[in-house]
């Protein structure tokens, strides 16, 4: 583990600042504190652990040359760097564990190249800006988080698993979902690496600890006229069953299938008319040509369509995907700060049974929220259930009860990369790669806890 | 079962001909015989059963009004009608079992309307002509048979299960893969029915016995720069394993994954350089943006790419899909008329084991050929193995040995709709629908054997 104390003794932020010349910086304490935070407070555990963590300085590079200058100076003066995108992560990805500088990537937001099926963008580009630019050519990104309108592509790839679109394309880590990545190493003489294919996947879900991502090449899909649909159901298991049928229907083009149990829809304060009181529901995004088929399927399974309209993403509009994935949690937290959540992976071959088992086990303590995904080529669900929080011990107990039933947990209440995975360890390739690109261990030291600096 | 003898006694082709006025007909016996045939001779059993079946007349409607006139006259004079597309079917779909007229749909070939994600076409349009017309708008059909360059869309939907593209979208019968169908009934006063959604699927795989299809609305997908790839492998099981990994990789856009065992590639006389002698292979069609990821996957699994080039479909070119699906069988038959084939559905959850079991069981008698498909939302394989034919009894025995191992057979050596399905019976909805649209049982009488005319 990188020793934060050692770094504090040797790092020299003042000389670092001198060395980076005219690269813009912010040192106003309020602003620095603001940029040192993300949505870690979703978790009461992380809130306790990270609330006082803060950088010394925010650096705002204008281009890749600035980033190289920052990386060189950081290596020389042993200053920790925490790259930051939109700050929408909720595992403390953008919270500096050992001070140093926040590298605010917002200035690198250009769309560099659009080619058939692929787009090359700088890491700081906002996801919805990318989609807006692609739309006229008939393309869009394959997937995005529910925070599409504020999150950056670099932050999504560095810190995310998947999101809206994963019901069709699987998670970001699947081969083909990130085509190439450009990375600046943190060394005395920083190198610029162009990673492609399987190598490019090495930067996914490393929280920016395996090199500073400056550009990404992402695959695109055909843009569709998408429809937001709410299917009201008599009970949660019906919402799951209808979602499951739709997820398995390969002829229906969709981007989102989200079963949610009542009372969760009551937390969506801006969406009162879409969700009938007292009923569970399935939120869906379906491409217009598949809409009639989807409605046929829903009618055949006894669901009632309570809302159906073209997805609106312009200013002032509210796309329904902002009720899904971790936005669901956000809406609930705005009502009740005692609510938190978990992340579970359901087994594909006994999905509906396992969901019913968990619902029955916890009663009101757990409010079910699922996201249909493809995982290793199979349709299954990610569980993002809301939990009425009592103690950390009970939270651990709830997780253990899931795992005992063959439902692995990716714990969102820990701040290290390893503890947040289903396997509780860093990938060997990822560790080896970190050794190459960050030998001093300066990229948010402590985040990848199993890494020991090589020099 | 429709009684062919009854029909013969009452049908009056001469008066039918008079009644249809100026609708073009062909009565030259050689031409009528030619148009009464399809690729049924793939099967030695069907060859015996159908070789002498022939229509009395070919009718060539110019538009839907002609078809209504034909249907009215056929109902009045009890003349059987067998609709015909490109004649590329291989279960005798276009062979008239009880004489009467062949309805040659070639004249109805217009593309009526292209809208985002959907195209409306007349039933006689050739599939490759449709794709050619869609390409400039950035679209293509989701799937097509290996006979894309000669088959009609009506014939494909009426007689086909799936094909190139089914590895992504599943079979035609899946919800969303046929959006609407326009059908003329065969009654005293023919009606024109517009079927949508689930109803439209009632005409799929009914061999034209449930109404005369005049137009179809089909879903489209984004057109890609497709690449034909041959992966040479040390053994057949490696080709299956690599194909399976690629089929499960939702981030890789593909249209075809076809494992084929040596010596089958030796039958592809026009593709000598693409297939290294003595080696099994996987044929793939991969979208350009996914090509690097696919190559990574292949390299990681020990396959060798022996051929990779953009799919060429122009005149004189040879797309590799013309080595797959039932074209594989066709190439083999050109070498050796004693070769025939079967159609098996492998279980998704023990796919590789079941394939290995079958390969070991039959030795040289069975030459493995698989097509990866999605079926009910799961990745699995359709087996189109080549068989060195000896007797009908042995063929039945081979089928029984498959079914005993949980691998259902859709028998391509029978000419009724029911016997060719995995369930050996007609769908109740399909039978009911036929009663409505063809009360006299005039649409290729005998083809749907469980149907009894209502009048």
mmCIF file of N, CA and C in Angstrom, chain A residues 49-111:
data_model
loop_
_atom_site.group_PDB
_atom_site.id
_atom_site.type_symbol
_atom_site.label_atom_id
_atom_site.label_comp_id
_atom_site.label_asym_id
_atom_site.label_seq_id
_atom_site.Cartn_x
_atom_site.Cartn_y
_atom_site.Cartn_z
ATOM 1 N N UNK A 49 -15.527 8.377 6.045
ATOM 2 C CA UNK A 49 -14.117 8.139 5.727
ATOM 3 C C UNK A 49 -13.502 9.256 4.896
ATOM 4 N N UNK A 50 -14.297 9.893 4.041
ATOM 5 C CA UNK A 50 -13.707 10.797 3.047
ATOM 6 C C UNK A 50 -14.039 12.270 3.249
ATOM 7 N N UNK A 51 -14.916 12.566 4.181
ATOM 8 C CA UNK A 51 -15.399 13.943 4.309
ATOM 9 C C UNK A 51 -14.280 14.971 4.488
ATOM 10 N N UNK A 52 -13.183 14.591 5.133
ATOM 11 C CA UNK A 52 -12.128 15.573 5.395
ATOM 12 C C UNK A 52 -10.982 15.503 4.391
ATOM 13 N N UNK A 53 -11.088 14.652 3.397
ATOM 14 C CA UNK A 53 -10.013 14.551 2.407
ATOM 15 C C UNK A 53 -10.070 15.743 1.465
ATOM 16 N N UNK A 54 -8.931 16.323 1.184
ATOM 17 C CA UNK A 54 -8.936 17.513 0.339
ATOM 18 C C UNK A 54 -7.581 17.680 -0.355
ATOM 19 N N UNK A 55 -7.618 18.171 -1.590
ATOM 20 C CA UNK A 55 -6.371 18.447 -2.313
ATOM 21 C C UNK A 55 -5.779 19.769 -1.840
ATOM 22 N N UNK A 56 -4.524 20.044 -2.269
ATOM 23 C CA UNK A 56 -3.887 21.322 -1.967
ATOM 24 C C UNK A 56 -4.178 22.343 -3.057
ATOM 25 N N UNK A 57 -4.448 21.826 -4.266
ATOM 26 C CA UNK A 57 -4.471 22.698 -5.431
ATOM 27 C C UNK A 57 -5.297 22.015 -6.521
ATOM 28 N N UNK A 58 -5.966 22.817 -7.331
ATOM 29 C CA UNK A 58 -6.606 22.272 -8.535
ATOM 30 C C UNK A 58 -5.814 22.768 -9.743
ATOM 31 N N UNK A 59 -5.459 21.863 -10.625
ATOM 32 C CA UNK A 59 -4.759 22.235 -11.856
ATOM 33 C C UNK A 59 -5.718 22.012 -13.020
ATOM 34 N N UNK A 60 -5.786 22.984 -13.924
ATOM 35 C CA UNK A 60 -6.748 22.916 -15.028
ATOM 36 C C UNK A 60 -6.031 22.941 -16.376
ATOM 37 N N UNK A 61 -5.495 21.821 -16.811
ATOM 38 C CA UNK A 61 -4.743 21.789 -18.063
ATOM 39 C C UNK A 61 -5.616 22.194 -19.256
ATOM 40 N N UNK A 62 -4.983 22.851 -20.245
ATOM 41 C CA UNK A 62 -5.706 23.277 -21.444
ATOM 42 C C UNK A 62 -5.547 22.269 -22.570
ATOM 43 N N UNK A 63 -4.475 21.477 -22.490
ATOM 44 C CA UNK A 63 -4.207 20.504 -23.543
ATOM 45 C C UNK A 63 -3.276 19.413 -23.003
ATOM 46 N N UNK A 64 -2.917 18.494 -23.880
ATOM 47 C CA UNK A 64 -2.092 17.367 -23.439
ATOM 48 C C UNK A 64 -0.693 17.810 -23.019
ATOM 49 N N UNK A 65 -0.175 18.864 -23.657
ATOM 50 C CA UNK A 65 1.158 19.362 -23.287
ATOM 51 C C UNK A 65 1.150 19.820 -21.828
ATOM 52 N N UNK A 66 0.097 20.483 -21.435
ATOM 53 C CA UNK A 66 -0.039 20.884 -20.028
ATOM 54 C C UNK A 66 -0.021 19.663 -19.110
ATOM 55 N N UNK A 67 -0.692 18.596 -19.544
ATOM 56 C CA UNK A 67 -0.758 17.386 -18.710
ATOM 57 C C UNK A 67 0.616 16.747 -18.585
ATOM 58 N N UNK A 68 1.364 16.751 -19.675
ATOM 59 C CA UNK A 68 2.725 16.213 -19.617
ATOM 60 C C UNK A 68 3.556 17.043 -18.634
ATOM 61 N N UNK A 69 3.398 18.365 -18.685
ATOM 62 C CA UNK A 69 4.137 19.237 -17.755
ATOM 63 C C UNK A 69 3.754 18.928 -16.305
ATOM 64 N N UNK A 70 2.465 18.720 -16.078
ATOM 65 C CA UNK A 70 1.978 18.397 -14.733
ATOM 66 C C UNK A 70 2.540 17.051 -14.269
ATOM 67 N N UNK A 71 2.514 16.061 -15.151
ATOM 68 C CA UNK A 71 3.003 14.721 -14.793
ATOM 69 C C UNK A 71 4.500 14.770 -14.476
ATOM 70 N N UNK A 72 5.260 15.524 -15.268
ATOM 71 C CA UNK A 72 6.708 15.636 -15.046
ATOM 72 C C UNK A 72 6.989 16.283 -13.688
ATOM 73 N N UNK A 73 6.322 17.397 -13.437
ATOM 74 C CA UNK A 73 6.539 18.111 -12.172
ATOM 75 C C UNK A 73 6.077 17.268 -10.981
ATOM 76 N N UNK A 74 4.978 16.543 -11.155
ATOM 77 C CA UNK A 74 4.470 15.699 -10.062
ATOM 78 C C UNK A 74 5.485 14.610 -9.728
ATOM 79 N N UNK A 75 6.066 14.010 -10.771
ATOM 80 C CA UNK A 75 7.052 12.954 -10.545
ATOM 81 C C UNK A 75 8.274 13.532 -9.824
ATOM 82 N N UNK A 76 8.697 14.690 -10.268
ATOM 83 C CA UNK A 76 9.902 15.303 -9.705
ATOM 84 C C UNK A 76 9.716 15.667 -8.232
ATOM 85 N N UNK A 77 8.538 16.245 -7.916
ATOM 86 C CA UNK A 77 8.338 16.724 -6.546
ATOM 87 C C UNK A 77 7.400 15.822 -5.734
ATOM 88 N N UNK A 78 7.189 14.636 -6.268
ATOM 89 C CA UNK A 78 6.390 13.620 -5.560
ATOM 90 C C UNK A 78 5.031 14.160 -5.088
ATOM 91 N N UNK A 79 4.354 14.830 -6.004
ATOM 92 C CA UNK A 79 3.047 15.385 -5.669
ATOM 93 C C UNK A 79 1.936 14.447 -6.184
ATOM 94 N N UNK A 80 1.069 13.986 -5.317
ATOM 95 C CA UNK A 80 -0.037 13.133 -5.772
ATOM 96 C C UNK A 80 -0.956 13.872 -6.757
ATOM 97 N N UNK A 81 -1.458 13.104 -7.721
ATOM 98 C CA UNK A 81 -2.396 13.648 -8.716
ATOM 99 C C UNK A 81 -3.680 12.826 -8.656
ATOM 100 N N UNK A 82 -4.821 13.509 -8.578
ATOM 101 C CA UNK A 82 -6.108 12.812 -8.699
ATOM 102 C C UNK A 82 -6.862 13.397 -9.884
ATOM 103 N N UNK A 83 -6.954 12.634 -10.978
ATOM 104 C CA UNK A 83 -7.696 13.141 -12.141
ATOM 105 C C UNK A 83 -9.185 13.229 -11.810
ATOM 106 N N UNK A 84 -9.833 14.241 -12.364
ATOM 107 C CA UNK A 84 -11.253 14.465 -12.086
ATOM 108 C C UNK A 84 -12.008 14.782 -13.377
ATOM 109 N N UNK A 85 -13.131 14.095 -13.567
ATOM 110 C CA UNK A 85 -13.978 14.404 -14.717
ATOM 111 C C UNK A 85 -15.130 15.284 -14.266
ATOM 112 N N UNK A 86 -16.355 14.759 -14.352
ATOM 113 C CA UNK A 86 -17.513 15.546 -13.921
ATOM 114 C C UNK A 86 -17.773 15.463 -12.421
ATOM 115 N N UNK A 87 -17.027 14.603 -11.728
ATOM 116 C CA UNK A 87 -17.234 14.457 -10.287
ATOM 117 C C UNK A 87 -18.537 13.764 -9.939
ATOM 118 N N UNK A 88 -19.023 12.892 -10.825
ATOM 119 C CA UNK A 88 -20.310 12.231 -10.596
ATOM 120 C C UNK A 88 -20.158 10.822 -10.044
ATOM 121 N N UNK A 89 -18.917 10.397 -9.814
ATOM 122 C CA UNK A 89 -18.699 9.054 -9.279
ATOM 123 C C UNK A 89 -19.250 8.934 -7.873
ATOM 124 N N UNK A 90 -19.514 7.696 -7.432
ATOM 125 C CA UNK A 90 -19.984 7.579 -6.067
ATOM 126 C C UNK A 90 -19.205 6.568 -5.244
ATOM 127 N N UNK A 91 -17.972 6.315 -5.644
ATOM 128 C CA UNK A 91 -17.084 5.519 -4.790
ATOM 129 C C UNK A 91 -15.894 6.373 -4.349
ATOM 130 N N UNK A 92 -16.024 7.701 -4.398
ATOM 131 C CA UNK A 92 -14.904 8.572 -4.060
ATOM 132 C C UNK A 92 -13.782 8.528 -5.090
ATOM 133 N N UNK A 93 -14.125 8.213 -6.352
ATOM 134 C CA UNK A 93 -13.081 8.153 -7.389
ATOM 135 C C UNK A 93 -12.296 9.458 -7.511
ATOM 136 N N UNK A 94 -12.970 10.586 -7.280
ATOM 137 C CA UNK A 94 -12.327 11.885 -7.495
ATOM 138 C C UNK A 94 -11.870 12.524 -6.185
ATOM 139 N N UNK A 95 -11.941 11.769 -5.076
ATOM 140 C CA UNK A 95 -11.525 12.324 -3.783
ATOM 141 C C UNK A 95 -10.048 11.975 -3.542
ATOM 142 N N UNK A 96 -9.197 12.984 -3.382
ATOM 143 C CA UNK A 96 -7.767 12.716 -3.192
ATOM 144 C C UNK A 96 -7.521 12.181 -1.780
ATOM 145 N N UNK A 97 -6.986 10.964 -1.713
ATOM 146 C CA UNK A 97 -6.794 10.342 -0.395
ATOM 147 C C UNK A 97 -5.562 10.890 0.319
ATOM 148 N N UNK A 98 -4.606 11.467 -0.464
ATOM 149 C CA UNK A 98 -3.350 11.919 0.155
ATOM 150 C C UNK A 98 -3.005 13.339 -0.295
ATOM 151 N N UNK A 99 -4.023 14.153 -0.492
ATOM 152 C CA UNK A 99 -3.780 15.545 -0.877
ATOM 153 C C UNK A 99 -3.160 15.649 -2.259
ATOM 154 N N UNK A 100 -2.333 16.666 -2.455
ATOM 155 C CA UNK A 100 -1.718 16.884 -3.764
ATOM 156 C C UNK A 100 -2.634 17.700 -4.656
ATOM 157 N N UNK A 101 -2.640 17.376 -5.946
ATOM 158 C CA UNK A 101 -3.438 18.183 -6.862
ATOM 159 C C UNK A 101 -4.586 17.398 -7.486
ATOM 160 N N UNK A 102 -5.674 18.126 -7.687
ATOM 161 C CA UNK A 102 -6.781 17.626 -8.503
ATOM 162 C C UNK A 102 -6.476 18.050 -9.938
ATOM 163 N N UNK A 103 -6.533 17.093 -10.858
ATOM 164 C CA UNK A 103 -6.316 17.412 -12.259
ATOM 165 C C UNK A 103 -7.689 17.505 -12.922
ATOM 166 N N UNK A 104 -8.163 18.710 -13.098
ATOM 167 C CA UNK A 104 -9.514 18.916 -13.627
ATOM 168 C C UNK A 104 -9.473 18.832 -15.155
ATOM 169 N N UNK A 105 -10.076 17.778 -15.689
ATOM 170 C CA UNK A 105 -9.943 17.477 -17.118
ATOM 171 C C UNK A 105 -10.919 18.257 -18.007
ATOM 172 N N UNK A 106 -11.711 19.141 -17.401
ATOM 173 C CA UNK A 106 -12.782 19.813 -18.156
ATOM 174 C C UNK A 106 -12.295 20.551 -19.403
ATOM 175 N N UNK A 107 -11.054 21.017 -19.379
ATOM 176 C CA UNK A 107 -10.548 21.784 -20.522
ATOM 177 C C UNK A 107 -10.266 20.937 -21.758
ATOM 178 N N UNK A 108 -10.108 19.652 -21.571
ATOM 179 C CA UNK A 108 -9.825 18.779 -22.725
ATOM 180 C C UNK A 108 -11.142 18.143 -23.161
ATOM 181 N N UNK A 109 -11.922 18.900 -23.918
ATOM 182 C CA UNK A 109 -13.273 18.429 -24.218
ATOM 183 C C UNK A 109 -13.565 18.319 -25.710
ATOM 184 N N UNK A 110 -12.518 18.329 -26.531
ATOM 185 C CA UNK A 110 -12.749 18.311 -27.979
ATOM 186 C C UNK A 110 -13.172 16.927 -28.466
ATOM 187 N N UNK A 111 -13.999 16.919 -29.511
ATOM 188 C CA UNK A 111 -14.275 15.691 -30.255
ATOM 189 C C UNK A 111 -13.288 15.688 -31.407
#
